[in-house]
Every structure is written in structure tokens, then in C-alpha cells.
C-alpha positions in Angstrom: -38.6 -46.1 29.7 -40.7 -43.9 27.8 -38.5 -40.2 26.9 -40.7 -37.8 28.1 -38.7 -38.0 31.2 -35.5 -37.2 29.5 -38.2 -33.6 28.3 -38.6 -33.0 32.5 -35.1 -32.6 32.5 -34.1 -27.8 32.0 -31.3 -29.0 29.6 -28.9 -25.5 28.9 -28.8 -24.6 25.6 -26.2 -25.8 24.8 -27.9 -29.4 25.6 -25.5 -30.4 28.3 -26.4 -30.5 31.8 -23.5 -32.0 34.6 -23.4 -35.4 35.8 -21.9 -36.1 39.3 -20.4 -39.7 39.4 -21.0 -40.4 43.3 -19.8 -43.7 45.3 -22.0 -46.2 46.1 -20.7 -47.6 48.5 -19.3 -44.4 50.8 -20.6 -41.8 49.1 -17.0 -40.1 47.1 -17.4 -38.0 44.7 -15.3 -39.7 42.1 -15.9 -37.3 38.9 -17.3 -34.6 37.3 -18.7 -34.8 32.7 -21.5 -34.1 30.8 -24.6 -35.8 29.8 -26.1 -34.2 26.5 -29.8 -36.2 25.9 -28.6 -39.3 23.9 -26.1 -39.9 27.0 -28.7 -40.1 29.4 -30.6 -41.6 27.5 -27.4 -44.3 26.9 -26.4 -44.9 30.6 -29.9 -45.4 31.9 -30.6 -48.1 28.8 -27.1 -49.8 29.1 -27.1 -49.3 33.0 -23.1 -47.9 32.5 -22.0 -44.2 32.9 -22.3 -42.6 29.2 -20.8 -38.8 29.1 -20.5 -36.4 26.5 -17.1 -35.5 26.0 -16.4 -32.0 25.0 -13.1 -32.0 24.1 -13.8 -35.0 21.4 -17.6 -33.8 20.9 -18.7 -37.3 21.0 -20.6 -39.7 23.4 -17.4 -41.0 25.3 -18.4 -44.8 27.6 -16.8 -44.3 30.8 -14.2 -46.8 30.4 -13.9 -47.3 27.5 -9.7 -47.3 27.1 -8.9 -48.0 30.6 -11.7 -50.5 30.9 -13.0 -48.8 34.7 -16.8 -48.5 33.7 -18.7 -47.2 35.8 -22.3 -49.0 36.4 -24.7 -47.2 37.2 -27.3 -48.3 40.2 -29.4 -44.9 40.2 -29.7 -41.7 38.0 -31.2 -38.5 40.5 -31.5 -35.3 39.0 -31.7 -32.2 41.8 -34.6 -30.1 42.6 -34.4 -27.5 39.7 -34.1 -30.2 37.4 -30.5 -29.0 35.5 -27.7 -31.6 37.6 -28.1 -35.2 37.1 -26.2 -37.7 40.5 -25.0 -41.0 38.8 -24.7 -43.9 42.1 -22.2 -45.8 40.0 -20.0 -48.9 41.3 -16.3 -48.3 39.7 -14.8 -50.9 38.2 -11.8 -50.9 38.9 -11.2 -47.7 41.3 -9.7 -45.7 39.2 -12.2 -43.2 37.8 -9.6 -40.5 36.5 -7.4 -40.2 34.0 -4.4 -39.0 36.5 -5.4 -42.7 37.9 -6.2 -42.0 41.1 -9.5 -42.7 42.6 -11.4 -39.9 42.4 -10.3 -37.0 40.0 -10.9 -34.4 43.6 -7.3 -35.1 44.6 -6.9 -31.6 45.4 -7.0 -29.7 48.4 -7.0 -26.2 49.4 -4.1 -24.8 52.0 -4.1 -21.3 53.3 -0.6 -21.6 52.7 0.4 -23.3 50.2 -2.6 -22.9 48.2 -3.7 -26.7 46.1 -1.6 -29.6 47.6 -1.9 -32.7 45.9 -3.9 -35.7 48.8 -4.8 -38.6 47.0 -2.7 -40.8 45.8 -2.5 -42.3 42.0 -3.5 -45.3 42.4 -1.9 -46.1 39.1 0.0 -44.7 36.6 -1.5 -43.4 33.7 0.9 -44.6 31.3 -0.1 -48.2 32.0 -3.8 -47.6 32.3 -3.6 -45.8 28.0 0.0 -46.9 27.5 
């Protein structure tokens, strides 16, 4: 694949773009992470999501420690070319390090603030040891 497509994106000054992972079957947003050029190129070439971990300062193949990889079925960008959307099939049905299907498991309640609305699918200690 010609790398010119990477040049057509509007990378932030730090060389990153936000990347949204969306479930291919039901459209649910599973998570948001960051990608640099190398992560996006690796994702396109390998067919599995690879992100840039800001906390680790390195590439992060989603599921490298949990086994919950993301098979990428489609890669899109928005109208401004500064956000990546990955349409994925989430292996193990857990995308969040908290053991939930989605990282978006809290909802704002006008009386109680942020409340947890999605259950833990698997205890993170069982996933990560």
C-alpha cells in the first residue's frame, strides 16, 4: 500500500490522532485511543488494531496482554482528516481494561453525577493477573 494516504491526514503537532474503535456488528463505541503514523500503518498492514500508548510511550497492539484483540474490518477518517474511526470485531467481547465491553460504561445522571451502567464482564485481575 502506498504511504501517501498517511500524508493526507492532519496529524496533531505531537504526531497523534484520536482513534475511535466501533463495533462492526452493533455500532457501539468501544474505546478511544491514540495513533501515530507507525500505529496506523501497522493497523492497516496487519488487520488488527495497534495504538500509540501515551502512558507507555510505545506502540501498543490492542490485546497484547489481555488477548482481547481487535480485528479491523474498515478504517475511516472524518471530514477534517484529523480523527480515525476503526470498525472492529472485538475478540473476547471486552475492550476496556476494567473488564467491560466498552470504556464508555458511565452515564451522567442529573442527580447522582456519573453512574456505572454497564457490568464488568470479567474481573481485570483474571485478565491481567
